[in-house]
mmCIF file of C-alpha atoms in Angstrom:
data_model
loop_
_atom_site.group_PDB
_atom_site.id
_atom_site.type_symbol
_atom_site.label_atom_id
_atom_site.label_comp_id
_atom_site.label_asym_id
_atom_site.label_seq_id
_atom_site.Cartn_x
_atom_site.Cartn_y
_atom_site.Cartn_z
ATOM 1 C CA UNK A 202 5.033 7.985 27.185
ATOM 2 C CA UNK A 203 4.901 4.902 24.749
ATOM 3 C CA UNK A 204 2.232 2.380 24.198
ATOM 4 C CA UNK A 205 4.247 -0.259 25.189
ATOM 5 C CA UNK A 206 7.008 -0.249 27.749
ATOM 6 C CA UNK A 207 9.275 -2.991 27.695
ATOM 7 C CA UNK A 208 10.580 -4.373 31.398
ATOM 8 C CA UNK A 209 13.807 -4.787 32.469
ATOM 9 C CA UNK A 210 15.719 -2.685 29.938
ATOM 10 C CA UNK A 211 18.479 -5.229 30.222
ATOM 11 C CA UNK A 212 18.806 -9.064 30.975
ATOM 12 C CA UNK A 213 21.896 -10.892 31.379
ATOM 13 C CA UNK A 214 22.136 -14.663 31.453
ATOM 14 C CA UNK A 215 23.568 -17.794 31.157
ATOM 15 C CA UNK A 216 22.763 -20.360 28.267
ATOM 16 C CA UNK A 217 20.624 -23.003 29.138
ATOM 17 C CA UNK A 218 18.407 -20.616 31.699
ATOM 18 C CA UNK A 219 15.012 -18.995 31.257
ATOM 19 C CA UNK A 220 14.703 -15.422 29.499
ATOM 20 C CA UNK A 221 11.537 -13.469 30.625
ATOM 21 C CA UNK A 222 10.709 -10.113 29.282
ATOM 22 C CA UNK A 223 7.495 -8.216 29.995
ATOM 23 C CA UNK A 224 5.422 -5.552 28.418
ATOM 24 C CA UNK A 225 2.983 -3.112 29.812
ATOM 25 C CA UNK A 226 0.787 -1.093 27.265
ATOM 26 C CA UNK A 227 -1.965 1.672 28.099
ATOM 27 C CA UNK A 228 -4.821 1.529 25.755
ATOM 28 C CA UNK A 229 -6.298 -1.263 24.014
ATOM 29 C CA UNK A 230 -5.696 -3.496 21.487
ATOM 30 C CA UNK A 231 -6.176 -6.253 18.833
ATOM 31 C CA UNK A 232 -2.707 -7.921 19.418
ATOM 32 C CA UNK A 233 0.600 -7.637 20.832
ATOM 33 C CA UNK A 234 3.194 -8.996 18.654
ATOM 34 C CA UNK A 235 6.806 -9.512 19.431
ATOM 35 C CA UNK A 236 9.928 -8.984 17.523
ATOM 36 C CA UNK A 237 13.126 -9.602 17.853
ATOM 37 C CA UNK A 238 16.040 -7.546 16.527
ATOM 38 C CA UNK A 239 19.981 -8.166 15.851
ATOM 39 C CA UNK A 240 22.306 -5.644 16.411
ATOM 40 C CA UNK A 241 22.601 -3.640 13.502
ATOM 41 C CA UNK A 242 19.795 -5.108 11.494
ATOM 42 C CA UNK A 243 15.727 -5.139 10.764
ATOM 43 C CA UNK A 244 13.651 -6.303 12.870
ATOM 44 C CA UNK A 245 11.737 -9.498 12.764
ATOM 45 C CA UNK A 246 8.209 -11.201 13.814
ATOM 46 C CA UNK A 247 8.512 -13.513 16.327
ATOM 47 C CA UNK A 248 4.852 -13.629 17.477
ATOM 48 C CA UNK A 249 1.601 -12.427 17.843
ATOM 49 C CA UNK A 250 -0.913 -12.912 20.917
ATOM 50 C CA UNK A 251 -4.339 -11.824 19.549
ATOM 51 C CA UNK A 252 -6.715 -9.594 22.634
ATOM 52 C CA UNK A 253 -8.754 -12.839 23.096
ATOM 53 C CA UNK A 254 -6.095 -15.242 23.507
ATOM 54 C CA UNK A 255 -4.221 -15.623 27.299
ATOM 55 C CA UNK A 256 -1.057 -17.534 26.271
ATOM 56 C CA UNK A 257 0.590 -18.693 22.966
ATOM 57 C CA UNK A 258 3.627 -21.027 22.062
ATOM 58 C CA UNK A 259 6.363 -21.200 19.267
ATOM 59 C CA UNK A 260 9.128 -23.618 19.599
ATOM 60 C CA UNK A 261 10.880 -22.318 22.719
ATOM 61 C CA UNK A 262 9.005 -18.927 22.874
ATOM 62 C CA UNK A 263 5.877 -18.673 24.976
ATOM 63 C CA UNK A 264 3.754 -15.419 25.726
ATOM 64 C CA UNK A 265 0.935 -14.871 27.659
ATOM 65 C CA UNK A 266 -1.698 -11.342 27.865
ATOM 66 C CA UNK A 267 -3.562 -10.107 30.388
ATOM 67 C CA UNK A 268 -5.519 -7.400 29.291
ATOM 68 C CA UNK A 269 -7.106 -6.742 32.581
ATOM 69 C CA UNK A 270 -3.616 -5.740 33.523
ATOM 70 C CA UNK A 271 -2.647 -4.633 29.774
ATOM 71 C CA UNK A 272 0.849 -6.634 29.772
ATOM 72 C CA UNK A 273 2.521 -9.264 28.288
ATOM 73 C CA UNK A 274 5.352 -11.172 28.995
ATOM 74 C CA UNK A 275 7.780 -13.482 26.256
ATOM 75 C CA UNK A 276 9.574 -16.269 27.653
ATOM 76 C CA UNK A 277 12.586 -17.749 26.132
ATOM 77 C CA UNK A 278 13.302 -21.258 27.395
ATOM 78 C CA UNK A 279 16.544 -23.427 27.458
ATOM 79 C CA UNK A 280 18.338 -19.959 26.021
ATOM 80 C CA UNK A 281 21.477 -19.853 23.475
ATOM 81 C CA UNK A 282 23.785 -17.964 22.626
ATOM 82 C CA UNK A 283 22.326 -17.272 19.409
ATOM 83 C CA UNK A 284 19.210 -15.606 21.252
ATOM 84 C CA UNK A 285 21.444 -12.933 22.284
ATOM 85 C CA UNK A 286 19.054 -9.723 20.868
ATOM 86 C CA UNK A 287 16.896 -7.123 21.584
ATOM 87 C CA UNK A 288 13.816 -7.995 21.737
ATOM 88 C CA UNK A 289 10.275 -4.971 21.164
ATOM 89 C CA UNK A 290 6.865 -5.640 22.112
ATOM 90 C CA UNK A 291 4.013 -3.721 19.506
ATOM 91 C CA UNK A 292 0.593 -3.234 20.026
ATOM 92 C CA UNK A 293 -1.637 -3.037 17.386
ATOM 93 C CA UNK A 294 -4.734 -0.615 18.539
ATOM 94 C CA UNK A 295 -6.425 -0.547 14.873
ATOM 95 C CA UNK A 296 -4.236 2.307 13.877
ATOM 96 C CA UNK A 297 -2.408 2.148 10.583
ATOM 97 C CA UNK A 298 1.067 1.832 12.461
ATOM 98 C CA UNK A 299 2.095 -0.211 15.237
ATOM 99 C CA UNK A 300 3.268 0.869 18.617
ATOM 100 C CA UNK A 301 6.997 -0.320 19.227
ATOM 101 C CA UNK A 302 8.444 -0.120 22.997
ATOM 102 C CA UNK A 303 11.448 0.766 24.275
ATOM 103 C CA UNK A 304 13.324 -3.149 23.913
ATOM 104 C CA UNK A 305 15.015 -5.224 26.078
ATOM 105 C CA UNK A 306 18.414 -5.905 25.373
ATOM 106 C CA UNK A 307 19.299 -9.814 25.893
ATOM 107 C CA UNK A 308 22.917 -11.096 26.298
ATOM 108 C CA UNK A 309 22.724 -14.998 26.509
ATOM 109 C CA UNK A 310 26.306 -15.603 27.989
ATOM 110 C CA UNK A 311 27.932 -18.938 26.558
ATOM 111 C CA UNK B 1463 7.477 -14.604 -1.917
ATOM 112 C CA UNK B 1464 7.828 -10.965 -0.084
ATOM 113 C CA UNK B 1465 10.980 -9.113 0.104
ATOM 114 C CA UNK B 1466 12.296 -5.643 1.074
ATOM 115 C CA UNK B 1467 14.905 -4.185 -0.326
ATOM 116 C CA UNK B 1468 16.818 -1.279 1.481
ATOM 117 C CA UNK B 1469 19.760 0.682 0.702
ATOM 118 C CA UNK B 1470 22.592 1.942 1.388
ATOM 119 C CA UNK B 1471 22.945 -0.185 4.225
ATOM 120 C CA UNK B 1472 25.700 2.811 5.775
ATOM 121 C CA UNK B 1473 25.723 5.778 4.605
ATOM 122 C CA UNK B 1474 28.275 9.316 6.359
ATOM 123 C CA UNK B 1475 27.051 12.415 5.287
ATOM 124 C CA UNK B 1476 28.069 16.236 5.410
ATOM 125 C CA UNK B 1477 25.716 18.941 7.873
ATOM 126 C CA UNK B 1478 23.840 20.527 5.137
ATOM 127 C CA UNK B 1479 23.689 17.777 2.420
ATOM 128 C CA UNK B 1480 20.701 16.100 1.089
ATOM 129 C CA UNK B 1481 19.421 12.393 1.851
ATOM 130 C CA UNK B 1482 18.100 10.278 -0.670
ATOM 131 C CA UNK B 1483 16.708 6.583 1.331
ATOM 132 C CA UNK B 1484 15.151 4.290 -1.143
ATOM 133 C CA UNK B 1485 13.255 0.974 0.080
ATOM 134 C CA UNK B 1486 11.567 -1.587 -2.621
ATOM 135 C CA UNK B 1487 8.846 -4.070 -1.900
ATOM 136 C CA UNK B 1488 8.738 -7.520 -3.779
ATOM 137 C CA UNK B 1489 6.254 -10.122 -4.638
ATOM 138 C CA UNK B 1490 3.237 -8.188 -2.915
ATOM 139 C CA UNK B 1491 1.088 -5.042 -4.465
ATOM 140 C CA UNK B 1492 -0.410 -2.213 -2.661
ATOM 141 C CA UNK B 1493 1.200 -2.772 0.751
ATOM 142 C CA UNK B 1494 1.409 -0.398 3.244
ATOM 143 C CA UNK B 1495 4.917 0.992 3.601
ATOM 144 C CA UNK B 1496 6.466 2.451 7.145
ATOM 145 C CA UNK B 1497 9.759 4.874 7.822
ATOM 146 C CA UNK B 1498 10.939 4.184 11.276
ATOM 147 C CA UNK B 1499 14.110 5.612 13.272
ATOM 148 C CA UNK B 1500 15.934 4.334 15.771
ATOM 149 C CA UNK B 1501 18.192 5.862 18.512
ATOM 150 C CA UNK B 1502 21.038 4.009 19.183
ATOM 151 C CA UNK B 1503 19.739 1.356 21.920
ATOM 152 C CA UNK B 1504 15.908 2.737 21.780
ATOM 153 C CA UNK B 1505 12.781 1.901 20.285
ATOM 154 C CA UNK B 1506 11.480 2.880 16.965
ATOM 155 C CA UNK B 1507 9.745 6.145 16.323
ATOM 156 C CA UNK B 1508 7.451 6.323 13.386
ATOM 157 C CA UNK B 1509 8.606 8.681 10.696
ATOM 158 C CA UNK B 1510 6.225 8.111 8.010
ATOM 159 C CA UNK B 1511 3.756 5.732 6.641
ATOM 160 C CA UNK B 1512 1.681 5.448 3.541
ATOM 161 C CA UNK B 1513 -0.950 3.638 2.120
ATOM 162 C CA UNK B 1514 -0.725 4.236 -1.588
ATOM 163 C CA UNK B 1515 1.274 5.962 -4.447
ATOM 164 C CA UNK B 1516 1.735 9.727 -3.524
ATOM 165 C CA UNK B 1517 -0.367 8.982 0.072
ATOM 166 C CA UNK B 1518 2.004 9.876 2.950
ATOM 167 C CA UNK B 1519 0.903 10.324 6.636
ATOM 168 C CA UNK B 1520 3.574 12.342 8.736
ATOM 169 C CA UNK B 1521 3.787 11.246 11.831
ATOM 170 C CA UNK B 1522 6.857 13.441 13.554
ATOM 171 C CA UNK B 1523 6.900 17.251 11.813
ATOM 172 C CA UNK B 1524 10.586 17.341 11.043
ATOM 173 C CA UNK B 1525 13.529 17.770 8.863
ATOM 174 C CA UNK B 1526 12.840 14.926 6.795
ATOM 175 C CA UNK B 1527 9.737 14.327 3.968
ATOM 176 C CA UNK B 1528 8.958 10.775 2.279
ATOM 177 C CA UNK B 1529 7.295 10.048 -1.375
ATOM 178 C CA UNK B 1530 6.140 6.928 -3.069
ATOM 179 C CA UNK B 1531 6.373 7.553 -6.559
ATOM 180 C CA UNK B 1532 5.515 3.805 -7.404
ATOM 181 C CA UNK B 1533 3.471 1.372 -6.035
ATOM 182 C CA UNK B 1534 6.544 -0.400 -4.037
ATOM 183 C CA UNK B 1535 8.938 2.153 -3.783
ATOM 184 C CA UNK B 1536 9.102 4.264 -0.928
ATOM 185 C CA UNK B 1537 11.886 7.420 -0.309
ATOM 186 C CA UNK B 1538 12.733 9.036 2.786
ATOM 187 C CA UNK B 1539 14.561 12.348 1.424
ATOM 188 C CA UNK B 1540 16.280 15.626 3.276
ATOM 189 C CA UNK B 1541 17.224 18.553 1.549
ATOM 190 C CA UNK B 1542 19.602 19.032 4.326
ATOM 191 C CA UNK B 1543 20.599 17.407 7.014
ATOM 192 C CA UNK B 1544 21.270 17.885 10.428
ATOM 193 C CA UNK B 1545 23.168 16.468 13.197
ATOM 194 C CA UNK B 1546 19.970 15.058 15.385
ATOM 195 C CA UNK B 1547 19.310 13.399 11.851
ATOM 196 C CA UNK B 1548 21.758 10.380 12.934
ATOM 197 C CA UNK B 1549 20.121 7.088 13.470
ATOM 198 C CA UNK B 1550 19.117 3.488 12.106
ATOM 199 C CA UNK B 1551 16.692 4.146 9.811
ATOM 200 C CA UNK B 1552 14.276 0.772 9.257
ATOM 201 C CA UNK B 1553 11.909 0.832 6.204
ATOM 202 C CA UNK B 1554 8.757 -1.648 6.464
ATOM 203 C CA UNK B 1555 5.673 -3.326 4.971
ATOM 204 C CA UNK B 1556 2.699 -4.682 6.590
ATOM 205 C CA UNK B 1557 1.121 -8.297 6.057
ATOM 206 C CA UNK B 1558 -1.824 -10.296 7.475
ATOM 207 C CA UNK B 1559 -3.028 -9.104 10.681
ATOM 208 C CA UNK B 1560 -0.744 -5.929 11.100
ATOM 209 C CA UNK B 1561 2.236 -8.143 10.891
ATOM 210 C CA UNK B 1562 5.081 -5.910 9.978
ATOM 211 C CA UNK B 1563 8.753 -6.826 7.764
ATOM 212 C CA UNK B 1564 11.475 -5.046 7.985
ATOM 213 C CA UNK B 1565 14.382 -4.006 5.766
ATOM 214 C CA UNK B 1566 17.793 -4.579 6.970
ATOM 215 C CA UNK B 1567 18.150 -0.812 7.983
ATOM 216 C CA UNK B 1568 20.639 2.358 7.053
ATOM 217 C CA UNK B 1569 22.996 3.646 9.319
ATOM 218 C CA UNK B 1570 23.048 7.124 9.161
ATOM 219 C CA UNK B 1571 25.633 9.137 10.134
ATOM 220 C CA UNK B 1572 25.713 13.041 9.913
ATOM 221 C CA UNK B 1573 29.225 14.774 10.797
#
């Protein structure tokens, strides 16, 4: 199974509400980033949590780790349209490569 | 500043044919360069990844090989294709602290 599973699979809802997306992983790491992805294109960074740290915040996106319970979760306040997405957790273990999960699809209804 | 170039962006091709996937790296040197696929609504599976001109690391044995003949050119080739070959295929680079940049991906499509 993947380093990082991504939980739910799917999340509709309406502008203005609260997006939360979660991420369990199974070995450990030196940070869990978070990207975001539009359909049909590349991926791109959101942000990055490093093993020591227990909660982060960028503009409207906040994430928190527990590595005693190897998850994550991104939240998405005050959601737009526009944040309609997929978004991937990765975990970086010290490997050359990342570990992507699974995605959550988002649909921000207008 | 850094920029990665991939092309085609969409791209149909015969059972059988060959695949030529070029991706170009900009304004860094001696990055590390990543072939992902993706499954329509999946994740990303690691295809390749390289660390230097003519280093490749296979990840997934498979139809498909990879070369980096320069320093910020990276190929993902076939010398033919198959159906399961199908998929968004996202070439990468990797910054400060693992941070990884993505191309704007090729849609392949074999028929």
């Amino acid at each position: 199974s993947q380093q990082g599973e991504e939980d739910p699979q799917a999340l509709s809802i309406q502008e203005g509400e609260n997006a939360t997306m979660n991420c369990s992983y199974k070995t450990s790491i030196n940070n869990l980033q978070w990207y975001r992805q539009n359909s049909g294109r590349g991926l791109v960074h959101l942000i990055l949590i490093r093993s020591n740290e227990r909660e982060k915040h960028s503009g409207r996106l906040r994430v928190t780790l527990d590595t005693s319970k190897k998850s994550s979760s991104l939240l998405i306040t005050a959601s737009r349209a526009a944040d309609t997405a997929s978004y991937f957790c990765a975990t970086d273990t010290g490997r050359r490569a990342l570990t992507f999960g699974s995605g959550t699809r988002l649909q921000v209804q207008p | 500043s850094q920029t990665i170039h991939q092309w085609p962006a969409t791209l149909v091709q015969p059972v059988g044919s060959p695949l030529s996937l070029e991706c170009t790296v900009e304004g860094t040197s001696n990055p590390n360069l990543y072939w992902y696929r993706q499954a329509a609504g999946r994740g990303l599976q690691l295809l390749f990844y390289s660390v230097g001109i003519g280093q490749i690391s296979s990840e997934v044995p498979q139809n498909l090989s990879a070369s980096r003949p320069q320093d910020r050119q990276f190929i993902l080739s076939s010398k033919k294709l198959l159906l399961s070959d199908s998929g968004f295929y996202l070439c990468a680079w990797t910054g400060i602290q693992n941070i990884q940049y993505f191309g704007a991906g090729t849609r392949l499509s074999v028929l």
